[in-house]
Short mmCIF file of C-alpha atoms in Angstrom, two decimals:
data_model
loop_
_atom_site.label_atom_id
_atom_site.label_comp_id
_atom_site.label_asym_id
_atom_site.label_seq_id
_atom_site.Cartn_x
_atom_site.Cartn_y
_atom_site.Cartn_z
CA MET Z 496 75.28 -188.17 54.65
CA THR Z 497 78.40 -188.02 52.17
CA ASP Z 498 81.51 -186.73 53.58
CA LEU Z 499 83.06 -183.64 51.65
CA ALA Z 500 85.93 -183.64 53.64
CA ASN Z 501 88.15 -184.84 51.08
CA ILE Z 502 86.82 -182.73 48.49
CA GLN Z 503 88.44 -179.83 47.33
CA PHE Z 504 87.17 -176.83 46.60
CA ASN Z 505 88.04 -173.02 45.27
CA ALA Z 506 87.47 -169.95 47.19
CA GLU Z 507 84.45 -169.50 45.23
CA GLY Z 508 82.73 -172.94 46.00
CA PHE Z 509 83.67 -174.89 42.77
CA MET Z 510 85.39 -178.35 42.96
CA THR Z 511 88.90 -178.03 41.87
CA ASP Z 512 88.98 -181.71 40.41
CA PRO Z 513 85.87 -182.74 38.53
CA ASN Z 514 86.98 -186.42 39.03
CA GLN Z 515 86.13 -186.53 42.75
CA TRP Z 516 82.62 -185.88 41.85
CA THR Z 517 79.89 -188.49 42.43
CA LYS Z 518 76.17 -188.56 42.48
CA GLU Z 519 75.98 -188.51 45.98
CA ILE Z 520 78.12 -185.30 46.14
CA ALA Z 521 75.96 -183.77 43.66
CA GLU Z 522 73.22 -184.19 45.93
CA VAL Z 523 74.74 -182.72 48.68
CA LEU Z 524 76.03 -179.69 46.61
CA ALA Z 525 72.46 -179.09 45.24
CA LYS Z 526 70.77 -178.95 48.94
CA GLN Z 527 73.54 -176.04 49.62
CA GLU Z 528 72.75 -174.31 46.35
CA GLY Z 529 69.01 -174.33 47.61
CA VAL Z 530 68.04 -176.98 45.35
CA GLU Z 531 66.18 -180.02 47.69
CA THR Z 532 65.73 -182.81 45.53
CA LEU Z 533 67.34 -183.66 42.10
CA THR Z 534 64.57 -184.74 39.65
CA GLU Z 535 64.87 -186.45 36.52
CA ALA Z 536 64.93 -182.75 34.63
CA HIS Z 537 67.33 -181.67 36.96
CA TRP Z 538 69.80 -184.93 36.31
CA LYS Z 539 69.23 -184.60 32.50
CA ILE Z 540 70.56 -181.02 32.71
CA ILE Z 541 73.37 -182.11 35.23
CA GLU Z 542 74.66 -185.08 32.93
CA PHE Z 543 74.81 -182.92 29.93
CA CYS Z 544 76.99 -180.58 31.72
CA ARG Z 545 79.29 -183.26 33.10
CA ALA Z 546 79.61 -184.60 29.13
CA THR Z 547 80.16 -181.35 27.52
CA GLY Z 548 82.41 -179.61 30.52
CA LEU Z 549 84.57 -182.61 30.55
CA ALA Z 550 85.14 -183.04 26.86
CA ASP Z 551 85.66 -179.15 26.43
CA GLY Z 552 87.52 -178.66 29.89
CA LYS Z 553 85.10 -175.97 30.70
CA SER Z 554 81.46 -175.62 31.84
CA PRO Z 555 78.89 -174.72 29.13
CA THR Z 556 77.08 -171.41 29.15
CA LEU Z 557 73.51 -171.15 29.61
CA ARG Z 558 72.94 -171.05 25.73
CA GLN Z 559 74.86 -174.02 25.39
CA ILE Z 560 72.50 -175.67 28.15
CA THR Z 561 69.34 -174.70 26.55
CA VAL Z 562 70.31 -175.46 22.94
CA GLY Z 563 72.03 -179.12 24.06
CA THR Z 564 69.14 -180.24 26.36
CA GLY Z 565 66.15 -178.73 24.68
CA ILE Z 566 65.04 -177.18 27.91
CA SER Z 567 64.04 -173.66 27.65
CA THR Z 568 66.11 -170.77 29.77
CA LYS Z 569 62.64 -170.37 32.01
CA ASP Z 570 62.44 -173.91 32.59
CA LEU Z 571 66.27 -173.65 33.43
CA PHE Z 572 65.60 -170.89 35.99
CA ALA Z 573 62.99 -172.76 37.66
CA LEU Z 574 64.75 -175.86 37.76
CA PHE Z 575 68.16 -173.92 39.50
CA PRO Z 576 66.87 -170.43 40.43
CA LYS Z 577 68.96 -167.38 40.39
CA GLY Z 578 71.84 -168.37 37.93
CA PRO Z 579 71.41 -171.83 36.53
CA ALA Z 580 74.49 -172.15 34.50
CA LYS Z 581 76.51 -171.08 37.66
CA LYS Z 582 74.61 -173.57 40.21
CA VAL Z 583 74.66 -176.43 37.71
CA ALA Z 584 78.20 -176.15 37.13
CA LYS Z 585 79.01 -176.38 40.93
CA ILE Z 586 76.69 -179.21 41.20
CA ALA Z 587 78.26 -180.92 38.56
CA GLY Z 588 81.54 -180.74 40.06
CA LEU Z 589 82.87 -178.30 37.19
CA GLY Z 590 84.62 -174.91 37.11
CA LYS Z 591 82.84 -171.58 37.19
CA PRO Z 592 81.51 -170.79 33.73
CA GLU Z 593 83.71 -168.12 31.63
CA GLY Z 594 82.15 -165.06 31.44
CA CYS Z 595 82.61 -162.87 28.16
CA VAL Z 596 85.81 -161.14 27.29
CA MET J 171 93.40 -170.04 -11.62
CA LYS J 172 93.03 -170.60 -7.82
CA THR J 173 90.56 -168.67 -5.52
CA PHE J 174 91.16 -167.15 -2.31
CA LEU J 175 87.54 -166.12 -1.21
CA ILE J 176 87.01 -163.74 1.72
CA LEU J 177 83.47 -163.49 3.23
CA GLY J 178 82.76 -160.06 4.63
CA ALA J 179 84.37 -156.72 3.67
CA GLY J 180 84.59 -155.05 7.39
CA THR J 181 87.66 -154.57 9.24
CA ALA J 182 88.78 -158.07 9.24
CA GLY J 183 87.99 -159.06 5.48
CA THR J 184 89.07 -155.42 4.10
CA MET J 185 92.62 -156.11 6.10
CA MET J 186 92.94 -159.67 4.73
CA ALA J 187 92.00 -159.00 1.18
CA ARG J 188 95.01 -156.28 0.92
CA GLU J 189 97.21 -158.68 2.64
CA MET J 190 96.22 -161.33 0.44
CA ALA J 191 96.50 -159.24 -3.14
CA HIS J 192 99.87 -158.33 -2.01
CA ALA J 193 101.19 -161.90 -0.66
CA LEU J 194 99.86 -163.91 -3.80
CA ASP J 195 100.75 -163.99 -7.31
CA LEU J 196 97.78 -162.80 -8.90
CA ASN J 197 98.37 -164.60 -12.25
CA GLN J 198 98.01 -167.59 -10.23
CA TRP J 199 95.22 -166.44 -7.78
CA LYS J 200 92.05 -164.55 -7.85
CA VAL J 201 91.13 -162.86 -4.76
CA ILE J 202 87.41 -162.24 -4.27
CA VAL J 203 85.53 -160.40 -1.18
CA VAL J 204 81.82 -160.79 -0.78
CA ASP J 205 79.67 -158.23 1.22
CA LYS J 206 75.94 -157.55 1.70
CA GLU J 207 76.68 -153.92 2.02
CA GLU J 208 78.11 -150.96 -0.08
CA GLN J 209 79.04 -149.21 2.84
CA HIS J 210 82.28 -149.50 5.35
CA TYR J 211 80.97 -148.66 8.90
CA TYR J 212 83.56 -147.29 11.39
CA GLN J 213 81.56 -148.96 14.24
CA PRO J 214 83.52 -147.73 17.29
CA GLY J 215 82.08 -144.17 16.38
CA PHE J 216 78.73 -145.34 16.48
CA LEU J 217 78.86 -144.85 20.47
CA PHE J 218 79.30 -141.01 19.79
CA ILE J 219 76.32 -140.54 17.61
CA PRO J 220 73.42 -140.81 20.29
CA PHE J 221 75.07 -137.70 21.58
CA GLY J 222 75.51 -135.81 18.34
CA TYR J 223 79.39 -135.73 18.64
CA TYR J 224 79.53 -137.75 15.23
CA LYS J 225 77.47 -137.26 12.06
CA ARG J 226 76.98 -139.77 9.40
CA ASP J 227 79.88 -138.94 7.36
CA ASP J 228 82.46 -139.45 10.24
CA VAL J 229 81.51 -143.21 10.54
CA VAL J 230 80.11 -144.25 7.10
CA LYS J 231 82.33 -144.42 3.83
CA PRO J 232 82.04 -146.52 0.61
CA ILE J 233 83.43 -150.25 0.83
CA ARG J 234 84.82 -149.58 -2.76
CA SER J 235 87.38 -147.02 -1.26
CA PHE J 236 89.11 -149.44 0.80
CA ILE J 237 89.47 -152.60 -1.62
CA ALA J 238 92.91 -153.18 -2.50
CA LYS J 239 93.72 -153.13 -6.23
CA GLY J 240 93.63 -156.48 -7.81
CA VAL J 241 90.81 -157.71 -5.29
CA GLU J 242 87.05 -158.21 -6.95
CA TYR J 243 84.46 -156.89 -4.56
CA VAL J 244 81.13 -158.80 -4.83
CA VAL J 245 77.98 -157.11 -3.20
CA SER J 246 75.46 -160.20 -2.16
CA ASN J 247 73.87 -161.77 0.68
CA ILE J 248 75.40 -165.11 1.17
CA GLU J 249 73.07 -168.11 0.85
CA ALA J 250 74.81 -171.10 1.73
CA LEU J 251 78.45 -172.47 2.49
CA GLU J 252 79.12 -176.15 1.73
CA PRO J 253 82.67 -176.75 3.10
CA ALA J 254 83.02 -180.17 2.10
CA GLU J 255 82.61 -179.11 -1.32
CA ASN J 256 84.52 -175.84 -1.00
CA LYS J 257 81.62 -173.93 -2.40
CA VAL J 258 79.70 -170.75 -1.68
CA THR J 259 76.50 -169.64 -3.09
CA LEU J 260 75.61 -166.32 -3.03
CA ALA J 261 71.74 -164.68 -3.10
CA ASN J 262 72.34 -163.22 -6.32
CA GLY J 263 72.71 -166.66 -7.84
CA ARG J 264 76.57 -166.91 -8.36
CA VAL J 265 78.41 -169.95 -7.09
CA ILE J 266 81.79 -169.54 -6.16
CA GLN J 267 84.41 -172.35 -5.61
CA TYR J 268 87.12 -171.52 -3.33
CA ASP J 269 90.65 -173.05 -2.53
CA TYR J 270 90.78 -171.08 0.46
CA LEU J 271 88.19 -169.44 2.65
CA VAL J 272 88.33 -166.56 5.21
CA ILE J 273 85.31 -165.80 6.98
CA ALA J 274 85.12 -162.37 8.41
CA THR J 275 81.04 -161.96 8.51
CA GLY J 276 81.12 -160.51 11.87
CA THR J 277 78.31 -160.28 14.62
CA ASP J 278 75.01 -158.71 14.43
CA ILE J 279 72.47 -157.53 16.97
CA HIS J 280 69.12 -160.08 17.49
CA PRO J 281 66.27 -157.94 19.57
CA GLU J 282 63.78 -160.42 18.12
CA GLU J 283 65.08 -163.09 20.16
CA THR J 284 64.06 -161.52 23.45
CA GLU J 285 60.10 -161.31 24.02
CA GLY J 286 58.73 -157.84 24.03
CA LEU J 287 62.19 -156.20 22.83
CA LYS J 288 61.55 -155.85 19.06
CA ASP J 289 57.91 -156.18 18.99
CA GLY J 290 57.02 -153.48 21.83
CA GLY J 291 58.56 -150.30 22.24
CA TRP J 292 61.39 -150.83 19.47
CA GLY J 293 62.27 -147.09 18.09
CA GLU J 294 60.03 -145.54 20.46
CA ASN J 295 61.48 -145.96 24.15
CA ILE J 296 63.81 -148.88 23.05
CA PHE J 297 66.99 -148.13 20.99
CA ASP J 298 70.10 -149.54 20.34
CA PHE J 299 73.41 -148.07 19.25
CA TYR J 300 75.48 -151.03 17.64
CA THR J 301 73.92 -150.37 14.35
CA TYR J 302 74.39 -147.09 12.63
CA ASN J 303 70.57 -146.65 12.23
CA GLY J 304 69.91 -147.64 15.57
CA ALA J 305 72.50 -144.81 16.91
CA ALA J 306 71.19 -142.37 14.70
CA ALA J 307 67.55 -142.76 15.79
CA LEU J 308 68.85 -142.83 19.57
CA ALA J 309 69.92 -139.33 19.10
CA PRO J 310 66.77 -137.52 18.81
CA ALA J 311 65.49 -139.73 21.69
CA ILE J 312 68.19 -138.79 24.11
CA SER J 313 68.22 -135.20 23.09
CA ARG J 314 64.32 -135.05 23.94
CA PHE J 315 64.70 -136.98 27.15
CA GLN J 316 63.79 -134.65 30.05
CA GLY J 317 64.70 -136.94 33.21
CA GLY J 318 63.38 -140.25 34.68
CA ARG J 319 64.47 -143.79 34.25
CA PHE J 320 67.42 -144.34 31.95
CA LEU J 321 68.13 -148.30 31.51
CA VAL J 322 71.11 -149.87 29.56
CA ASN J 323 70.68 -153.65 29.45
CA VAL J 324 73.01 -156.20 27.80
CA VAL J 325 70.94 -159.17 27.36
CA GLU J 326 73.47 -161.97 26.91
CA ASN J 327 77.57 -162.20 26.41
CA PRO J 328 79.31 -162.45 24.34
CA ILE J 329 78.93 -159.09 22.65
CA LYS J 330 80.85 -157.06 20.42
CA CYS J 331 83.17 -154.74 22.23
CA PRO J 332 82.37 -155.93 25.94
CA VAL J 333 83.12 -152.17 27.39
CA ALA J 334 80.86 -149.94 24.89
CA PRO J 335 77.73 -150.46 27.09
CA LEU J 336 79.88 -148.76 30.27
CA GLU J 337 81.45 -145.92 27.75
CA PHE J 338 77.57 -145.33 26.52
CA ILE J 339 76.68 -145.02 30.15
CA PHE J 340 79.80 -142.80 31.27
CA LEU J 341 79.09 -140.49 28.08
CA ALA J 342 75.21 -140.31 28.89
CA ASP J 343 76.13 -139.15 32.41
CA ALA J 344 78.44 -136.63 31.07
CA TYR J 345 75.70 -135.52 28.71
CA PHE J 346 72.56 -135.30 31.49
CA THR J 347 74.89 -133.40 33.68
CA ARG J 348 76.15 -130.78 30.93
CA LYS J 349 72.60 -130.45 30.40
CA GLY J 350 71.50 -129.76 33.80
CA ILE J 351 69.38 -132.59 34.33
CA ARG J 352 71.81 -135.42 35.88
CA ASP J 353 69.81 -135.23 39.23
CA LYS J 354 66.27 -136.10 37.39
CA VAL J 355 67.87 -138.87 35.77
CA GLU J 356 68.16 -142.51 37.46
CA ILE J 357 70.80 -144.51 35.27
CA THR J 358 70.99 -148.43 35.84
CA TYR J 359 73.08 -150.89 34.13
CA ALA J 360 71.73 -154.44 34.07
CA THR J 361 74.48 -156.97 33.00
CA PRO J 362 74.75 -160.76 32.99
CA LEU J 363 78.26 -160.17 34.65
CA PRO J 364 78.95 -160.34 38.28
CA GLY J 365 80.20 -156.81 38.09
CA ALA J 366 81.44 -154.09 35.68
CA PHE J 367 83.78 -156.24 33.29
CA THR J 368 84.67 -159.80 32.99
CA LYS J 369 88.38 -159.34 34.18
CA PRO J 370 88.78 -159.03 38.02
CA VAL J 371 91.39 -156.01 38.19
CA ALA J 372 89.65 -153.82 35.32
CA ALA J 373 86.09 -154.70 37.04
CA ALA J 374 87.19 -153.31 40.23
CA ALA J 375 88.54 -150.08 38.58
CA LEU J 376 85.70 -149.79 36.11
CA GLY J 377 83.30 -150.50 39.51
CA LYS J 378 84.52 -147.62 41.39
CA ILE J 379 83.99 -145.03 38.37
CA LEU J 380 80.24 -146.40 38.12
CA ASP J 381 79.98 -145.79 41.95
CA GLU J 382 81.61 -142.30 41.45
CA LYS J 383 79.12 -141.38 38.88
CA HIS J 384 75.86 -142.76 40.85
CA ILE J 385 75.37 -145.44 38.57
CA HIS J 386 73.49 -148.39 39.82
CA VAL J 387 74.71 -151.69 38.52
CA GLU J 388 72.20 -154.71 38.40
CA ALA J 389 74.43 -157.53 38.47
CA GLU J 390 74.00 -160.93 37.46
CA TYR J 391 70.82 -160.20 35.69
CA ASN J 392 69.70 -162.73 33.08
CA THR J 393 67.04 -160.99 30.81
CA GLY J 394 64.10 -162.60 30.30
CA TRP J 395 61.53 -160.61 28.37
CA VAL J 396 60.16 -157.11 28.23
CA ASP J 397 56.75 -156.13 29.33
CA PRO J 398 56.15 -153.18 26.91
CA SER J 399 52.61 -152.39 28.58
CA ARG J 400 54.32 -151.52 31.82
CA ASN J 401 58.13 -150.33 30.18
CA THR J 402 59.67 -152.65 32.34
CA LEU J 403 62.52 -155.05 31.87
CA VAL J 404 61.90 -158.69 33.50
CA SER J 405 64.81 -160.78 34.45
CA TYR J 406 64.55 -164.75 34.64
CA ASP J 407 64.63 -164.42 38.23
CA GLU J 408 62.10 -162.06 38.01
CA ARG J 409 63.83 -158.81 39.16
CA GLU J 410 61.77 -155.89 37.47
CA LEU J 411 63.45 -152.91 36.35
CA PRO J 412 61.15 -150.17 35.08
CA TYR J 413 62.53 -147.69 32.35
CA ASP J 414 61.45 -144.49 30.38
CA LEU J 415 64.25 -144.85 28.03
CA MET J 416 66.10 -148.09 27.40
CA VAL J 417 69.31 -148.62 25.40
CA SER J 418 69.60 -152.54 24.99
CA ILE J 419 72.56 -154.55 23.54
CA PRO J 420 70.10 -157.20 22.19
CA LEU J 421 71.95 -160.79 21.89
CA ASN J 422 74.64 -160.75 19.39
CA LYS J 423 74.93 -163.74 16.70
CA GLY J 424 77.03 -164.43 13.62
CA ALA J 425 75.85 -165.11 10.31
CA ALA J 426 73.07 -167.84 9.98
CA PHE J 427 74.63 -169.57 6.94
CA LEU J 428 77.93 -170.35 9.30
CA GLY J 429 75.20 -172.44 11.71
CA ALA J 430 73.84 -174.12 8.72
CA ALA J 431 77.17 -174.79 7.64
CA GLY J 432 77.99 -177.14 10.51
CA ILE J 433 81.21 -175.26 11.41
CA ALA J 434 79.93 -173.09 13.93
CA ASP J 435 78.94 -173.00 17.63
CA GLU J 436 75.49 -172.42 19.19
CA LEU J 437 75.73 -168.91 18.33
CA ASN J 438 77.00 -169.03 14.70
CA TYR J 439 80.56 -168.23 15.60
CA VAL J 440 83.14 -170.16 13.54
CA LYS J 441 84.92 -172.75 15.44
CA VAL J 442 88.48 -171.98 15.23
CA ASP J 443 91.74 -173.03 17.25
CA LYS J 444 92.34 -169.75 19.28
CA HIS J 445 96.15 -169.69 18.63
CA THR J 446 96.42 -170.82 14.89
CA LEU J 447 92.54 -169.05 13.86
CA GLN J 448 92.19 -172.05 11.62
CA SER J 449 88.79 -173.86 11.53
CA THR J 450 88.94 -176.78 13.63
CA GLU J 451 86.70 -178.46 11.15
CA TYR J 452 88.39 -177.90 7.63
CA PRO J 453 91.89 -176.87 7.31
CA ASN J 454 91.17 -174.28 4.19
CA ILE J 455 89.25 -172.61 6.41
CA TRP J 456 90.17 -169.40 8.63
CA ALA J 457 87.90 -167.07 10.33
CA LEU J 458 88.56 -163.75 11.69
CA GLY J 459 87.62 -161.10 13.99
CA ASP J 460 83.91 -161.14 15.53
CA ALA J 461 83.00 -164.26 13.58
CA ALA J 462 85.42 -166.33 15.36
CA ASN J 463 84.54 -168.05 18.50
CA ILE J 464 87.89 -167.71 20.09
CA PRO J 465 87.63 -166.34 23.92
CA ALA J 466 89.04 -162.78 23.18
CA SER J 467 87.07 -159.35 22.72
CA LYS J 468 85.29 -158.86 19.69
CA ALA J 469 86.78 -155.39 18.99
CA GLY J 470 88.90 -154.02 15.95
CA ALA J 471 92.21 -154.09 17.80
CA VAL J 472 91.78 -157.70 18.45
CA ILE J 473 91.69 -157.91 14.25
CA HIS J 474 94.57 -155.69 13.80
CA PHE J 475 96.69 -157.81 16.00
CA GLN J 476 95.23 -161.08 14.68
CA MET J 477 96.28 -160.04 11.07
CA GLY J 478 99.92 -161.03 11.07
CA THR J 479 99.15 -164.31 12.60
CA ALA J 480 96.35 -165.58 10.37
CA VAL J 481 98.43 -164.19 7.12
CA LYS J 482 101.62 -166.20 8.33
CA ASN J 483 99.98 -169.28 8.97
CA ILE J 484 97.81 -169.14 5.55
CA LEU J 485 100.92 -168.88 3.53
CA ALA J 486 102.84 -171.51 5.48
CA HIS J 487 99.66 -173.66 5.12
CA MET J 488 99.80 -173.06 1.18
CA ALA J 489 103.40 -174.04 0.83
CA GLY J 490 102.80 -177.09 2.91
CA LYS J 491 104.87 -175.78 6.02
CA PRO J 492 103.90 -175.82 9.83
CA MET J 493 101.90 -172.84 11.05
CA PRO J 494 104.64 -170.48 12.35
CA ASP J 495 102.43 -168.05 14.56
CA ALA J 496 100.36 -168.13 17.50
CA PHE J 497 97.52 -165.81 18.41
CA ASP J 498 98.14 -164.26 21.82
CA GLY J 499 94.25 -162.97 22.39
CA HIS J 500 95.92 -159.25 22.66
CA ALA J 501 93.38 -156.43 22.88
CA LEU J 502 93.73 -153.04 23.52
CA CYS J 503 90.85 -150.70 24.18
CA TYR J 504 90.20 -147.02 24.90
CA ILE J 505 87.09 -146.64 27.26
CA GLU J 506 85.48 -143.19 27.41
CA THR J 507 84.58 -141.96 30.69
CA GLY J 508 83.01 -139.09 30.05
CA PHE J 509 84.14 -135.43 30.64
CA ASP J 510 86.36 -135.61 27.56
CA LYS J 511 88.65 -138.33 29.61
CA ALA J 512 89.22 -141.81 28.66
CA THR J 513 91.01 -145.01 30.17
CA LEU J 514 92.93 -147.61 28.58
CA ILE J 515 93.29 -151.12 28.93
CA ASP J 516 95.68 -153.90 27.35
CA PHE J 517 95.34 -157.71 27.89
CA ASP J 518 95.52 -160.89 26.15
CA TYR J 519 94.32 -164.86 26.88
CA THR J 520 96.38 -165.08 29.80
CA HIS J 521 97.16 -161.67 31.35
CA GLU J 522 93.89 -159.40 32.65
CA PRO J 523 94.28 -155.72 32.11
CA PHE J 524 96.86 -153.90 34.61
CA PRO J 525 97.39 -150.56 35.51
CA GLY J 526 100.64 -148.69 34.43
CA LYS J 527 101.68 -146.89 31.34
CA TYR J 528 101.23 -148.07 27.47
CA PRO J 529 104.18 -146.79 25.87
CA MET J 530 103.52 -145.71 22.06
CA PRO J 531 106.12 -144.21 20.30
CA GLY J 532 105.45 -140.47 19.57
CA VAL J 533 102.35 -139.57 21.67
CA GLY J 534 102.58 -142.18 24.62
CA PRO J 535 102.93 -143.27 27.11
CA PHE J 536 99.19 -143.74 27.84
CA ASP J 537 97.78 -144.26 31.40
CA LEU J 538 96.41 -147.88 31.77
CA LEU J 539 93.15 -147.84 34.07
CA GLY J 540 93.78 -143.92 34.97
CA GLN J 541 91.40 -141.59 33.41
CA THR J 542 93.34 -138.90 31.25
CA THR J 543 92.45 -136.36 28.72
CA LEU J 544 95.35 -138.08 26.76
CA ASN J 545 93.72 -141.10 26.61
CA HIS J 546 90.49 -139.28 25.08
CA TRP J 547 92.65 -137.64 22.36
CA GLY J 548 93.91 -141.32 21.81
CA LYS J 549 90.53 -142.48 21.41
CA LEU J 550 89.24 -139.51 19.07
CA ALA J 551 92.71 -139.89 17.06
CA PHE J 552 91.73 -143.39 16.27
CA ARG J 553 89.10 -142.66 13.79
CA TYR J 554 91.98 -141.27 11.55
CA ILE J 555 94.19 -144.19 12.20
CA TYR J 556 91.53 -146.60 11.47
CA PHE J 557 90.53 -145.11 7.97
CA LEU J 558 94.33 -144.96 7.31
CA MET J 559 94.71 -148.72 8.29
CA MET J 560 91.71 -149.78 5.80
CA ARG J 561 93.60 -147.65 3.06
CA GLY J 562 96.61 -150.11 3.87
CA ILE J 563 98.66 -147.46 5.88
CA GLU J 564 100.34 -149.46 8.46
CA VAL J 565 100.50 -148.00 12.28
CA PRO J 566 103.41 -148.75 14.43
CA LEU J 567 101.56 -150.99 17.24
CA PRO J 568 103.09 -154.20 18.51
CA ASN J 569 100.71 -157.38 17.86
CA LYS J 570 102.05 -159.14 20.79
CA PHE J 571 101.12 -158.33 24.36
CA SER J 572 103.83 -156.88 26.33
CA MET J 573 104.04 -156.31 30.19
CA ALA J 574 106.18 -153.22 29.66
CA GLY J 575 105.05 -150.37 31.80
CA LYS J 576 102.66 -152.41 33.58
CA ARG J 577 102.08 -153.10 37.39
CA ALA J 578 100.83 -156.64 38.06
#
C-alpha cells in the first residue's frame, strides 16, 4: 500500500503539488474515488490530463479531454462515474478544474 | 494604404471600429468591419422579452446607425481566415488582405450538439432566450403556461453572461407569482456548477435567494441528452429531470472559421494573452469580447473595460513600442432578482465579488450583493447607456477593478 502520509492535499482532496504524483498514488486515489481498477482506457485519460495539466498549469475541462483523447463523454462517465473531469484531476494529482466565470 | 480589419460588428467590433477611426490616420489606413447581420442586438435585453417587458424595437437597431464615420461596413458571412497570409475570404467572394486584425465575432448557441434538444420539442416545449428569435418564440409559451414542471438548464460552461440563467429564473418566479399560479409551478435549475455561481461568496448569496424563492437547484448536472418522447432531460450520470416547459442554454461556441484557422481552442475561442488580449499565435491579431478565450465573463461590461487596454496595446504595437496596458478581467453585472429588484456584482481575475457599495458619480452608490430597487433601475437605465455608448458617447465607469466600498 502506498503511503499518502507525505503527500499534501487541499481541503477538497486535490493534491497541491503535482510533482509528488506517482502511478502508485494514482491507484490509491482512484480507489478512494470509487474506481477500483485502472484499465488502459483510464490510463490514456490520466496521462492526457497529466500532460495538458502540467503544460497549461491547470486541469483540462471535460471538453478538452473528449476532444484530446477521442473518448466520448458517455464513455468518460462510464470510466469515471459522476463527474469525470473532477475525478481524473484528483487521480492525476492536479488541481480542481476551473468552472466558468 | 494599410488595412485595419475588424470581424464582427457587435458590442466589441462597433466600439473598436470607432476607436480606430479616431486614432488612425485615415489617409494611410482603411478601417473595415464585417458582420453577417444588418441588425445590432442589445443582447442583455433578450432576458426581458419572454415576459413581455421588452419588444423588438427595444433591443434591435440597424448596425449601420452605430458605425463610425470613415469606417467601411461590409455585410457578409466569413468563409475563411488564413492568418499566415494575413487574409480573410468572405462568403460573398471578396478577399481582404489586412495589416491588423481584430476578432470580435462573439459566441453562439449550438442546440444541435445535444442529442434530442434541437431535434425534439425545440420551439414547442423547449426554448432558448439567448437569441432574439428564441426569446420572442418563448414569450407566448410562457404566457400560455398554466403550471407544471419548469426546467432551466445550462448544458455546458462557459456561457455568455453566466448570471443570465439565474436572472431568467428570478424573473419567471416573479412572473408566475404575479399571475397567481406560482404554487402550481415547480422550478428547477440544472447546472454543471457545484452551486448557483462560480465565485464562492456570490454563489452563497445567490444560492440563498434561490432557496428563499423555492427554486430547486440540480447541481453538478452534466447534460447528456433529451428524451423528447418522455419530455425528460437526462444527465451523463443518468439523473432524469422531466419537464413540461424547458428553457435551455445550449452549448456556446465561437465561430467555426476560427477553429479552422488554427488560432482557437476546442470551443473556437481565440487564444489570447489574458492581459494584453493579443493572439498567442500571431502578433497582428487581437480578440475581444466573447470571441476570446480569456477566463473572464462573456459580457458587455467586460468589453467596455477591455477596450482601453486593447486600443492602447494595438497602437503601441503599431509604433513598435512595448504594450503599456494589462486587462485585469474586470466584470460588473446587474442581476435581476425579480419583483423590480436587482443585485450587483463587481469582480476581476483575482478578486471575487464582495458585498458592499459600488460608487457611481451622480446616481450611486449601488448595493453590491444586496437586492434593491435602485439596482433594478440601474439595470433598466443601462439599455439607454448602452445605445449611447454604441454611438460613441462615453460613460464615466473606471476600467480597472477597485476595492473601494467593498467588504472583503
